[in-house]
Coordinates of C-alpha atoms in Angstrom, one line a residue:
Chain A
M4 CA 9.9 -32.4 -0.7
S5 CA 12.8 -30.1 -0.3
N6 CA 14.1 -29.0 3.1
T7 CA 16.6 -26.4 4.0
S8 CA 18.2 -25.6 7.3
C9 CA 16.5 -23.1 9.6
E10 CA 19.6 -20.9 9.5
S11 CA 19.4 -20.3 5.8
A12 CA 15.7 -19.3 6.1
A13 CA 16.6 -16.1 7.9
A14 CA 14.6 -13.7 5.8
P15 CA 13.0 -10.6 7.3
G16 CA 10.2 -11.8 9.5
Y17 CA 6.5 -11.3 8.8
Y18 CA 6.4 -9.3 12.0
Q19 CA 9.4 -7.3 13.3
H20 CA 8.4 -7.9 16.9
H21 CA 5.8 -10.6 17.9
I22 CA 4.9 -10.5 21.5
F23 CA 2.9 -13.2 23.2
F24 CA 1.1 -12.8 26.5
C25 CA 0.4 -15.8 28.6
L26 CA -3.3 -15.6 29.5
N27 CA -3.6 -19.0 31.0
E28 CA -6.0 -19.6 33.8
R29 CA -5.8 -22.5 36.1
S30 CA -8.7 -23.8 38.1
N31 CA -6.8 -26.0 40.4
G32 CA -5.3 -23.3 42.6
E33 CA -1.8 -23.4 41.0
A34 CA -0.1 -20.2 40.1
C35 CA -1.1 -18.8 36.7
C36 CA -0.7 -15.6 34.8
A37 CA -4.4 -14.9 34.7
Q38 CA -4.3 -14.3 38.5
H39 CA -1.9 -11.4 37.8
N40 CA -3.9 -9.2 35.5
A41 CA -2.5 -10.7 32.4
Q42 CA -5.6 -9.9 30.4
A43 CA -5.4 -6.2 31.4
A44 CA -1.7 -6.1 30.4
F45 CA -2.5 -7.7 27.1
D46 CA -5.3 -5.2 26.4
R47 CA -3.0 -2.3 27.4
C48 CA -0.2 -3.5 25.2
K49 CA -2.5 -4.0 22.2
A50 CA -4.0 -0.6 22.7
Q51 CA -0.7 1.2 23.1
V52 CA 0.8 -0.5 20.0
R53 CA -2.2 0.4 18.0
A54 CA -2.2 4.0 19.2
A55 CA 1.6 4.3 18.4
G56 CA 0.9 3.2 14.8
L57 CA 3.2 0.2 15.3
A58 CA 0.6 -2.6 14.6
G59 CA 0.8 -4.7 11.4
P60 CA 2.9 -6.8 9.1
G61 CA 6.5 -5.7 9.1
K62 CA 5.9 -4.1 12.4
V63 CA 4.4 -5.4 15.7
R64 CA 1.9 -8.0 16.6
V65 CA 0.5 -8.4 20.1
N66 CA -0.9 -11.9 20.6
K67 CA -2.8 -13.9 23.2
A68 CA -1.2 -17.2 24.1
G69 CA -1.9 -20.2 26.3
C70 CA 0.4 -21.3 29.1
L71 CA 4.0 -20.5 28.2
D72 CA 5.1 -22.8 31.1
R73 CA 7.2 -20.3 33.1
C74 CA 4.5 -20.0 35.7
S75 CA 6.9 -19.2 38.6
A76 CA 8.0 -16.1 36.8
G77 CA 4.5 -14.9 35.8
P78 CA 2.9 -12.9 34.6
V79 CA 5.1 -13.3 31.6
A80 CA 5.3 -12.3 27.9
V81 CA 7.9 -13.2 25.3
V82 CA 9.0 -11.2 22.3
Y83 CA 10.2 -13.0 19.2
P84 CA 12.2 -13.4 17.1
E85 CA 14.6 -12.0 19.8
G86 CA 13.4 -14.5 22.4
V87 CA 13.3 -11.9 25.2
W88 CA 11.1 -12.9 28.1
Y89 CA 9.5 -10.3 30.4
S90 CA 8.0 -10.6 33.9
Y91 CA 5.9 -7.4 34.3
V92 CA 3.9 -6.0 37.1
D93 CA 1.8 -3.1 36.1
A94 CA 0.7 -0.8 33.2
D95 CA 3.8 1.3 33.5
D96 CA 5.9 -1.8 32.8
I97 CA 3.8 -2.5 29.7
D98 CA 4.2 1.1 28.5
E99 CA 7.9 0.8 28.9
I100 CA 8.1 -2.4 26.9
V101 CA 6.1 -0.8 24.1
E102 CA 8.1 2.4 24.0
S103 CA 11.6 0.9 24.6
H104 CA 11.5 -2.5 23.0
L105 CA 8.7 -2.6 20.5
R106 CA 9.2 0.9 19.2
N107 CA 13.0 1.4 19.6
G108 CA 14.4 -2.1 19.8
Q109 CA 15.9 -1.7 23.3
V110 CA 15.4 -4.5 25.7
V111 CA 14.0 -3.3 29.1
E112 CA 16.6 -5.2 31.2
R113 CA 15.0 -4.5 34.6
L114 CA 11.9 -6.5 33.5
V115 CA 13.7 -9.5 31.9
T116 CA 12.7 -12.8 33.4
P117 CA 15.5 -14.4 35.4
A118 CA 16.9 -17.3 33.4
E119 CA 16.5 -19.8 36.3
L120 CA 12.7 -19.2 36.6
G121 CA 10.7 -21.8 34.8
R122 CA 7.6 -23.8 35.6
Chain B
M128 CA 16.9 1.3 34.3
S129 CA 19.5 -0.1 31.9
N130 CA 18.6 -1.0 28.3
T131 CA 20.6 -2.9 25.7
S132 CA 19.9 -3.5 22.1
C133 CA 18.0 -6.6 21.2
E134 CA 20.9 -7.8 19.1
S135 CA 23.2 -8.0 22.0
A136 CA 20.7 -10.1 24.0
A137 CA 21.1 -13.1 21.7
A138 CA 21.7 -15.7 24.4
P139 CA 20.4 -19.3 23.9
G140 CA 16.6 -19.2 24.0
Y141 CA 14.6 -20.6 26.8
Y142 CA 13.1 -22.9 24.2
Q143 CA 15.0 -24.0 21.1
H144 CA 11.9 -24.1 19.1
H145 CA 8.6 -22.4 20.2
I146 CA 5.7 -23.2 18.0
F147 CA 2.4 -21.3 18.2
F148 CA -0.8 -22.6 16.7
C149 CA -3.5 -20.1 15.8
L150 CA -6.7 -21.5 17.4
N151 CA -8.8 -18.4 16.8
E152 CA -12.5 -18.9 16.2
R153 CA -14.6 -16.3 14.6
S154 CA -18.3 -16.1 15.0
N155 CA -19.0 -13.7 12.2
G156 CA -18.5 -16.1 9.3
E157 CA -15.0 -14.8 8.4
A158 CA -12.3 -17.3 7.7
C159 CA -10.6 -18.6 10.8
C160 CA -8.1 -21.3 11.7
A161 CA -10.6 -23.0 14.0
Q162 CA -12.7 -23.9 11.0
H163 CA -9.8 -25.9 9.7
N164 CA -9.1 -28.4 12.5
A165 CA -6.5 -26.2 14.2
Q166 CA -7.3 -27.7 17.6
A167 CA -6.7 -31.2 16.3
A168 CA -3.4 -30.1 14.7
F169 CA -2.3 -28.5 18.0
D170 CA -3.3 -31.6 20.0
R171 CA -1.4 -33.8 17.5
C172 CA 1.7 -31.7 17.6
K173 CA 1.7 -31.5 21.4
A174 CA 1.4 -35.3 21.6
Q175 CA 4.0 -36.1 19.0
V176 CA 6.5 -33.7 20.6
R177 CA 5.9 -35.2 24.0
A178 CA 6.2 -38.8 22.6
A179 CA 9.5 -37.9 20.9
G180 CA 10.9 -36.6 24.2
L181 CA 11.4 -33.2 22.7
A182 CA 9.2 -31.2 25.2
G183 CA 10.7 -28.8 27.7
P184 CA 13.1 -25.9 28.4
G185 CA 16.0 -25.9 26.0
K186 CA 14.0 -28.1 23.7
V187 CA 10.5 -27.6 22.2
R188 CA 7.3 -25.9 23.4
V189 CA 4.0 -26.3 21.6
N190 CA 1.7 -23.4 22.4
K191 CA -1.9 -22.3 21.8
A192 CA -2.3 -18.8 20.4
G193 CA -5.0 -16.3 19.5
C194 CA -5.4 -14.9 16.0
L195 CA -2.0 -14.6 14.3
D196 CA -3.6 -12.4 11.7
R197 CA -2.6 -14.3 8.6
C198 CA -6.1 -15.7 8.2
S199 CA -6.0 -16.0 4.4
A200 CA -3.2 -18.5 4.8
G201 CA -4.8 -20.5 7.6
P202 CA -4.6 -22.8 9.3
V203 CA -1.2 -21.4 10.3
A204 CA 1.5 -22.0 12.9
V205 CA 4.7 -20.1 13.5
V206 CA 8.0 -21.4 14.8
Y207 CA 10.2 -19.0 16.7
P208 CA 13.0 -17.8 17.1
E209 CA 13.3 -18.8 13.4
G210 CA 10.1 -17.0 12.4
V211 CA 9.1 -19.8 10.0
W212 CA 5.4 -19.8 9.2
Y213 CA 3.6 -23.0 8.2
S214 CA 0.2 -23.5 6.4
Y215 CA -0.7 -27.1 7.1
V216 CA -3.5 -29.4 6.0
D217 CA -3.5 -32.6 7.9
A218 CA -1.9 -34.8 10.5
D219 CA 0.8 -36.0 8.1
D220 CA 1.9 -32.3 7.7
I221 CA 2.1 -31.9 11.5
D222 CA 4.1 -35.1 11.8
E223 CA 6.6 -33.9 9.2
I224 CA 7.0 -30.5 10.9
V225 CA 7.7 -32.3 14.2
E226 CA 10.2 -34.7 12.7
S227 CA 11.9 -32.4 10.2
H228 CA 11.9 -29.0 11.9
L229 CA 11.3 -29.5 15.6
R230 CA 13.6 -32.5 15.9
N231 CA 16.1 -32.0 13.1
G232 CA 16.1 -28.2 12.5
Q233 CA 15.2 -28.6 8.8
V234 CA 12.4 -26.3 7.5
V235 CA 9.6 -28.1 5.6
E236 CA 9.7 -25.9 2.5
R237 CA 6.5 -27.3 0.9
L238 CA 4.5 -26.2 3.9
V239 CA 5.9 -22.7 4.3
T240 CA 3.3 -20.0 4.2
P241 CA 3.6 -17.8 1.0
A242 CA 5.1 -14.4 1.9
E243 CA 2.2 -12.5 0.3
L244 CA -0.5 -14.1 2.3
G245 CA -1.7 -12.1 5.2
R246 CA -4.9 -11.2 6.8

């Protein structure tokens, strides 16, 4: 077994941008992203990335995820490896994330999740 | 609207290590992580991280994910922001990822997914 530090493993990633949408649905009445059209946002993002020719290894992957545990800021998505979190509202927000961040590498500051918002 | 480059946004992440397990299940007979005990591995990882006191903001998050699209290397999990992909086999592998990588920041090289393996 040979281990190396995470820092030294910084090769180009399998995906350039890997975005995860929280699609969690709670049945107990607590806030959850699924109440806020997260599935529609995921579908929109997936379709826009594909239409823009951005999908695939070395490019962009749009992924479903379970609860990301920042429910008070939901609906949320996180883009890695940058670790940029977004709280989005509508389809226009998704389109801007795709065009600005996923295509051009520019963070959409107005949609960035406030650091103090967690579960 | 003000945008900044992703590089300049490199603040400490909401999670230090965010690991996503592909739990995708295919019904068409194609290979999928769910055929390879991915759910058990996720459950094990979640439990071990919690037991080790590593769970939470600023620390570790263990997440469910849909298809990560590296099916030929499955079952897979990816740790961000490092972008380290693992192909694991059993509970011992999970325990080693938790202890070595998620606790001590050392990549478990023997379990790293070969770069050429994709969908």
